[in-house]
Coordinates of C-alpha atoms and ligand atoms in Angstrom, one line a residue:
M1374 CA 38.0 -29.0 7.5
S1375 CA 41.5 -30.4 8.0
T1376 CA 41.3 -33.6 6.0
P1377 CA 41.5 -33.2 2.2
P1378 CA 38.4 -34.2 0.3
A1379 CA 38.5 -37.7 -1.2
I1380 CA 35.6 -36.9 -3.5
T1381 CA 34.5 -33.5 -4.9
A1382 CA 32.0 -32.7 -7.5
R1383 CA 31.1 -29.3 -8.9
G1384 CA 28.0 -28.8 -11.0
L1385 CA 27.6 -32.3 -12.2
R1386 CA 25.0 -32.5 -14.9
K1387 CA 23.6 -35.5 -16.8
A1388 CA 20.6 -35.9 -19.0
Y1389 CA 19.2 -38.9 -20.9
G1390 CA 17.4 -37.3 -23.8
E1391 CA 14.9 -34.8 -22.5
K1392 CA 15.2 -36.2 -19.0
V1393 CA 17.5 -34.2 -16.7
V1394 CA 18.9 -36.7 -14.2
L1395 CA 21.5 -34.6 -12.4
D1396 CA 20.9 -30.9 -12.3
G1397 CA 24.2 -29.4 -11.0
L1398 CA 25.4 -31.6 -8.2
D1399 CA 28.0 -30.5 -5.7
L1400 CA 29.8 -32.8 -3.3
D1401 CA 32.7 -32.5 -0.8
I1402 CA 33.5 -35.7 1.0
P1403 CA 36.4 -35.7 3.4
A1404 CA 38.8 -38.6 3.3
G1405 CA 38.0 -41.3 5.8
S1406 CA 34.4 -40.3 6.3
I1407 CA 31.1 -42.0 5.4
F1408 CA 28.8 -39.9 3.3
A1409 CA 25.3 -40.9 2.4
L1410 CA 23.4 -39.8 -0.7
L1411 CA 19.8 -40.3 0.4
G1412 CA 17.0 -40.2 -2.0
P1413 CA 14.0 -42.0 -3.3
N1414 CA 13.9 -44.2 -6.4
G1415 CA 14.9 -42.3 -9.5
A1416 CA 16.5 -39.4 -7.6
G1417 CA 19.8 -39.9 -9.5
K1418 CA 21.8 -41.8 -6.9
T1419 CA 23.1 -44.6 -9.2
T1420 CA 23.9 -42.0 -11.9
T1421 CA 26.0 -40.1 -9.5
V1422 CA 27.9 -43.2 -8.4
N1423 CA 28.4 -44.2 -12.0
I1424 CA 29.8 -40.9 -13.0
L1425 CA 32.3 -40.7 -10.1
A1426 CA 33.2 -44.4 -10.6
T1427 CA 34.1 -43.7 -14.3
L1428 CA 31.3 -45.9 -15.6
V1429 CA 29.2 -43.1 -17.2
G1430 CA 30.3 -39.7 -18.6
A1431 CA 28.8 -36.5 -17.2
D1432 CA 27.4 -33.9 -19.6
G1433 CA 28.8 -31.0 -17.5
G1434 CA 30.6 -30.1 -14.3
S1435 CA 33.7 -31.6 -12.9
A1436 CA 34.7 -34.2 -10.3
R1437 CA 37.8 -35.5 -8.5
V1438 CA 38.0 -38.9 -6.9
A1439 CA 41.1 -39.8 -4.8
G1440 CA 42.9 -36.9 -6.5
H1441 CA 42.0 -37.7 -10.1
D1442 CA 39.4 -36.7 -12.7
P1443 CA 37.1 -39.6 -13.5
A1444 CA 36.6 -38.2 -17.0
R1445 CA 40.3 -37.6 -17.9
E1446 CA 42.1 -40.1 -15.8
P1447 CA 39.7 -43.1 -15.5
D1448 CA 42.4 -45.6 -15.0
A1449 CA 43.9 -43.7 -12.0
V1450 CA 40.4 -43.4 -10.5
R1451 CA 39.6 -47.1 -11.0
A1452 CA 42.9 -48.1 -9.4
A1453 CA 41.8 -46.2 -6.2
I1454 CA 38.2 -47.2 -5.9
G1455 CA 35.9 -50.1 -5.2
V1456 CA 32.3 -50.3 -6.4
T1457 CA 29.5 -52.4 -5.0
G1458 CA 26.6 -51.9 -7.3
Q1459 CA 22.9 -51.9 -6.7
F1460 CA 22.9 -54.9 -9.0
S1461 CA 25.4 -57.4 -7.7
A1462 CA 28.5 -58.1 -9.7
V1463 CA 28.6 -61.6 -8.2
D1464 CA 28.6 -64.4 -10.8
G1465 CA 26.2 -67.1 -9.4
L1466 CA 27.8 -69.9 -11.3
L1467 CA 31.2 -69.3 -9.8
T1468 CA 32.1 -70.1 -6.2
G1469 CA 32.8 -67.3 -3.7
E1470 CA 36.5 -68.0 -4.0
E1471 CA 36.4 -67.9 -7.8
N1472 CA 34.5 -64.6 -7.8
L1473 CA 37.2 -63.2 -5.7
A1474 CA 39.9 -64.7 -7.9
L1475 CA 38.3 -63.0 -10.9
M1476 CA 38.5 -59.6 -9.2
A1477 CA 42.2 -60.3 -8.3
D1478 CA 42.8 -60.9 -12.0
L1479 CA 41.1 -57.7 -12.9
H1480 CA 43.4 -55.9 -10.5
H1481 CA 46.4 -57.6 -12.1
L1482 CA 47.4 -59.2 -8.8
D1483 CA 49.8 -62.2 -9.0
R1484 CA 48.1 -65.5 -8.1
A1485 CA 49.7 -65.9 -4.7
E1486 CA 48.8 -62.3 -3.6
G1487 CA 45.3 -62.8 -5.1
R1488 CA 44.8 -65.9 -3.1
R1489 CA 46.1 -64.3 0.1
R1490 CA 43.6 -61.4 -0.2
A1491 CA 40.7 -63.7 -1.1
R1492 CA 41.4 -65.8 2.0
T1493 CA 41.6 -62.8 4.2
L1494 CA 38.4 -61.4 2.8
L1495 CA 36.5 -64.7 3.1
E1496 CA 37.5 -64.9 6.7
R1497 CA 36.6 -61.3 7.4
F1498 CA 33.1 -61.7 5.8
G1499 CA 32.3 -65.0 7.4
L1500 CA 32.3 -66.8 4.0
V1501 CA 35.0 -69.5 4.6
E1502 CA 32.6 -72.4 4.8
A1503 CA 30.8 -71.2 1.7
A1504 CA 33.9 -70.4 -0.3
R1505 CA 33.8 -73.5 -2.5
K1506 CA 30.0 -73.3 -3.1
P1507 CA 28.5 -71.6 -6.1
A1508 CA 27.5 -68.1 -5.2
G1509 CA 24.1 -68.8 -6.7
T1510 CA 23.3 -70.9 -3.7
Y1511 CA 24.1 -68.1 -1.2
S1512 CA 21.5 -66.2 0.9
G1513 CA 20.9 -62.6 0.1
G1514 CA 23.1 -61.5 3.0
M1515 CA 26.0 -63.8 1.9
R1516 CA 25.7 -62.5 -1.6
R1517 CA 26.0 -58.9 -0.5
R1518 CA 28.9 -59.7 1.7
L1519 CA 30.7 -61.4 -1.2
D1520 CA 29.9 -58.5 -3.4
L1521 CA 31.4 -56.1 -0.8
A1522 CA 34.4 -58.4 -0.4
M1523 CA 34.9 -58.3 -4.2
G1524 CA 34.9 -54.5 -4.1
L1525 CA 37.7 -54.7 -1.5
V1526 CA 40.1 -57.0 -3.4
G1527 CA 41.9 -54.0 -4.9
R1528 CA 42.3 -52.4 -1.5
P1529 CA 40.4 -49.2 -2.5
R1530 CA 40.9 -45.9 -0.7
V1531 CA 37.4 -44.8 -1.9
L1532 CA 34.4 -47.2 -1.8
F1533 CA 31.1 -46.6 -3.6
L1534 CA 28.2 -48.6 -2.1
D1535 CA 25.1 -48.3 -4.1
E1536 CA 22.1 -49.3 -1.9
P1537 CA 24.2 -51.8 -0.1
T1538 CA 21.4 -53.2 2.1
T1539 CA 18.3 -52.9 -0.1
G1540 CA 16.2 -56.0 0.2
L1541 CA 18.2 -57.5 3.1
D1542 CA 16.7 -58.8 6.3
P1543 CA 17.3 -56.8 9.4
R1544 CA 20.0 -59.0 10.8
S1545 CA 22.1 -59.1 7.5
R1546 CA 21.6 -55.4 7.3
R1547 CA 23.0 -54.8 10.7
A1548 CA 26.0 -57.1 10.0
L1549 CA 26.7 -55.2 6.8
W1550 CA 26.5 -51.9 8.7
D1551 CA 29.1 -53.1 11.1
M1552 CA 31.4 -54.0 8.2
I1553 CA 30.9 -50.6 6.6
R1554 CA 31.7 -48.9 9.9
E1555 CA 34.8 -51.0 10.2
L1556 CA 36.0 -50.1 6.8
A1557 CA 35.6 -46.4 7.5
A1558 CA 37.5 -46.8 10.8
G1559 CA 40.3 -48.3 8.7
G1560 CA 40.5 -45.1 6.7
V1561 CA 38.4 -45.9 3.6
T1562 CA 36.2 -43.1 2.3
I1563 CA 32.7 -44.3 1.7
L1564 CA 30.0 -42.9 -0.5
L1565 CA 26.9 -44.9 0.0
T1566 CA 23.5 -44.4 -1.5
T1567 CA 20.4 -45.3 0.3
Q1568 CA 16.6 -45.0 0.3
Y1569 CA 16.6 -45.8 3.9
L1570 CA 16.6 -42.8 6.1
D1571 CA 17.6 -44.8 9.2
E1572 CA 20.5 -46.3 7.3
A1573 CA 21.9 -42.9 6.6
D1574 CA 21.3 -41.9 10.2
Q1575 CA 23.1 -45.0 11.5
L1576 CA 26.2 -44.8 9.2
A1577 CA 26.9 -41.5 7.8
D1578 CA 29.0 -38.6 9.1
R1579 CA 27.2 -36.4 6.6
I1580 CA 24.1 -36.8 4.5
A1581 CA 22.9 -35.2 1.3
V1582 CA 19.3 -35.5 0.5
L1583 CA 18.9 -36.0 -3.3
D1584 CA 15.6 -35.2 -4.9
D1585 CA 15.1 -35.2 -8.6
G1586 CA 18.8 -34.7 -9.5
R1587 CA 19.3 -31.9 -6.9
I1588 CA 20.7 -31.8 -3.4
V1589 CA 18.0 -30.3 -1.3
A1590 CA 19.9 -30.4 2.0
T1591 CA 23.3 -31.4 3.4
G1592 CA 24.3 -32.0 7.0
T1593 CA 24.7 -34.4 9.8
A1594 CA 21.7 -36.5 10.8
D1595 CA 21.2 -34.1 13.7
E1596 CA 21.5 -31.0 11.6
L1597 CA 18.9 -32.4 9.2
K1598 CA 16.6 -33.3 12.1
S1599 CA 16.9 -29.8 13.5
L1600 CA 15.4 -28.5 10.3
V1601 CA 12.1 -30.2 11.3
P1602 CA 9.9 -28.9 14.0
G1603 CA 9.8 -31.0 17.2
G1604 CA 8.1 -34.3 17.6
H1605 CA 4.6 -35.1 18.8
V1606 CA 2.7 -37.2 21.2
R1607 CA -0.2 -39.3 19.7
L1608 CA -3.1 -40.2 21.9
T1609 CA -5.8 -42.7 20.8
F1610 CA -9.2 -42.7 22.4
P1611 CA -11.5 -45.7 22.9
D1612 CA -14.7 -43.8 21.9
A1613 CA -15.8 -40.9 19.8
A1614 CA -17.3 -38.9 22.7
G1615 CA -14.0 -38.9 24.7
Y1616 CA -12.1 -38.2 21.5
D1617 CA -14.3 -35.1 20.7
E1618 CA -14.1 -33.8 24.3
A1619 CA -10.3 -34.2 24.3
A1620 CA -10.0 -32.5 20.9
R1621 CA -11.9 -29.5 22.4
V1622 CA -9.6 -29.2 25.4
L1623 CA -6.3 -29.9 23.8
T1624 CA -6.3 -26.9 21.6
G1625 CA -3.9 -27.1 18.6
A1626 CA -4.0 -30.9 18.6
V1627 CA -4.2 -32.4 15.1
R1628 CA -7.2 -34.6 14.6
D1629 CA -7.2 -38.0 13.0
D1630 CA -10.9 -38.7 13.0
A1631 CA -10.7 -42.2 11.4
A1632 CA -8.4 -43.4 14.2
L1633 CA -9.9 -41.4 17.0
A1634 CA -6.3 -40.1 17.6
L1635 CA -5.0 -36.7 18.4
Q1636 CA -1.4 -35.5 17.7
V1637 CA -0.2 -33.0 20.3
A1638 CA 3.0 -31.1 19.3
G1639 CA 5.9 -31.4 21.8
G1640 CA 9.0 -33.3 22.6
G1641 CA 7.4 -36.0 24.6
S1642 CA 9.5 -35.4 27.8
V1643 CA 8.2 -37.1 31.0
P1644 CA 6.9 -33.8 32.5
E1645 CA 5.2 -32.9 29.2
I1646 CA 3.5 -36.3 29.1
R1647 CA 2.6 -36.2 32.7
G1648 CA 1.0 -32.7 32.2
L1649 CA -1.0 -34.0 29.3
L1650 CA -2.3 -37.0 31.1
D1651 CA -3.1 -34.9 34.2
Q1652 CA -5.1 -32.6 32.0
L1653 CA -7.1 -35.5 30.6
D1654 CA -7.5 -37.0 34.1
R1655 CA -9.1 -33.8 35.4
L1656 CA -11.8 -34.1 32.8
G1657 CA -12.3 -37.8 33.4
L1658 CA -11.0 -38.7 30.0
D1659 CA -9.0 -41.8 29.2
A1660 CA -6.8 -42.4 26.3
D1661 CA -6.2 -46.0 25.6
R1662 CA -2.9 -45.6 23.8
L1663 CA -0.1 -43.1 23.9
S1664 CA 3.0 -43.0 21.7
V1665 CA 5.8 -40.5 21.4
H1666 CA 7.2 -39.6 18.0
T1667 CA 10.6 -37.9 17.8
P1668 CA 11.3 -36.4 14.5
D1669 CA 13.2 -38.7 12.1
L1670 CA 14.6 -38.3 8.7
D1671 CA 11.3 -39.2 7.1
D1672 CA 10.0 -35.9 8.6
V1673 CA 13.1 -34.2 7.2
F1674 CA 12.3 -35.4 3.7
L1675 CA 8.7 -34.2 4.1
A1676 CA 9.9 -30.8 5.4
L1677 CA 12.4 -30.4 2.6
T1678 CA 10.5 -31.6 -0.4
G1679 CA 6.9 -31.2 0.7
R1680 CA 6.3 -34.8 -0.2
A1681 CA 6.5 -38.0 1.8
A1682 CA 9.4 -40.2 1.1
P1683 CA 8.3 -43.2 -1.1
A1684 CA 6.7 -46.0 0.8
E1685 CA 9.7 -48.3 0.5
A1686 CA 11.8 -45.9 2.5
I1687 CA 9.4 -45.7 5.4
S1688 CA 7.9 -49.1 5.5
R1689 CA 10.4 -50.5 7.9
Ligands
ADP2396 N1 20.7 -45.3 -19.1 C1 19.6 -44.6 -18.9 N2 18.8 -44.2 -19.9 C2 17.7 -43.5 -19.7 N3 17.3 -43.0 -18.5 C3 18.1 -43.4 -17.4 C4 19.3 -44.2 -17.5 N4 19.8 -44.4 -16.3 C5 19.0 -43.7 -15.5 N5 18.0 -43.1 -16.1 C6 16.9 -42.3 -15.5 O1 17.5 -41.4 -14.6 C7 16.8 -41.2 -13.4 C8 17.7 -41.4 -12.2 O2 18.1 -42.8 -12.2 P1 19.1 -43.4 -11.1 O3 20.3 -42.6 -11.1 O4 19.2 -44.8 -11.4 O5 18.3 -43.1 -9.8 P2 18.4 -43.8 -8.4 O6 19.6 -44.7 -8.4 O7 18.4 -42.7 -7.4 O8 17.1 -44.6 -8.3 C9 15.6 -42.2 -13.5 O9 14.5 -41.4 -13.9 C10 16.0 -43.2 -14.5 O10 14.9 -43.7 -15.2
MG2397 MG1 19.9 -46.7 -8.0

């Protein structure tokens, strides 16, 4: 890889009492890329971000963020990073503008420069009209945008986004995705955590699947998907007789008796589907519904961990 890593971690360990939260975590994140740490609730995502962002000390291992050691040079790391937490840093009693001014103070910017950056960020994030209203009156999407803007006041080279879109409606989510892509295109290195497999797929150059404090796989979305056997076609039948007959003929199909549905392995190409329907036709059988399922990251999680991703991650 030609670009130097913006974030590295080697053997990061963290325990709270008996509970091992991080069990030897390694990361290599090239500068200017988007990296997703994907895992269910409790996997250790926030703990990882907190250690790299100097907010929590590790029990073992080492890390470098923007060329500095979070444990030994926390000030240098803090000067180079922005953090948007899972739990928003936005103060609901302050206006959007005031929240940004507060961040400018934390970064020791002079007032004129602080105001300039605040104005630019309010424009960029579509918050000009709301700038003088208390952030407590903002919608969820506006709050997240303000939170992200606050993380950018210090012009970070490395940005940590801990579950940036959890709880957002699809439109706000898409808007935030665009902003995240734009930041990466501008050269910012982004480590984002997510429970949403499609979010990692949409945004990340590389993905690490975190399960119980361990990385169980790393790769591009395509590489992860290739770990999973191909997709399947699902056929639903109107009556039990037709269903049983089809199940006898389509050998190898997986039965779902409750739904009178059969899953037939295969990629779901047009010739494959045509062949399948012709086969049923010849027997005078009719399926009343057909759907094609290409493997997604949910399947990857299942293949890697032997468990389904938690319901939250697959409900959308
Ligand atoms: N300060 C803490 N004290 C005790 N246990 C903690 C603390 N922070 C996190 N944990 C535990 O560590 C595990 C991982 O937490 P976390 O990193 O927040 O996971 P995630 O962000 O992936 O949901 C969880 O089991 C959580 O309960
Ligand atoms: Mg978390």
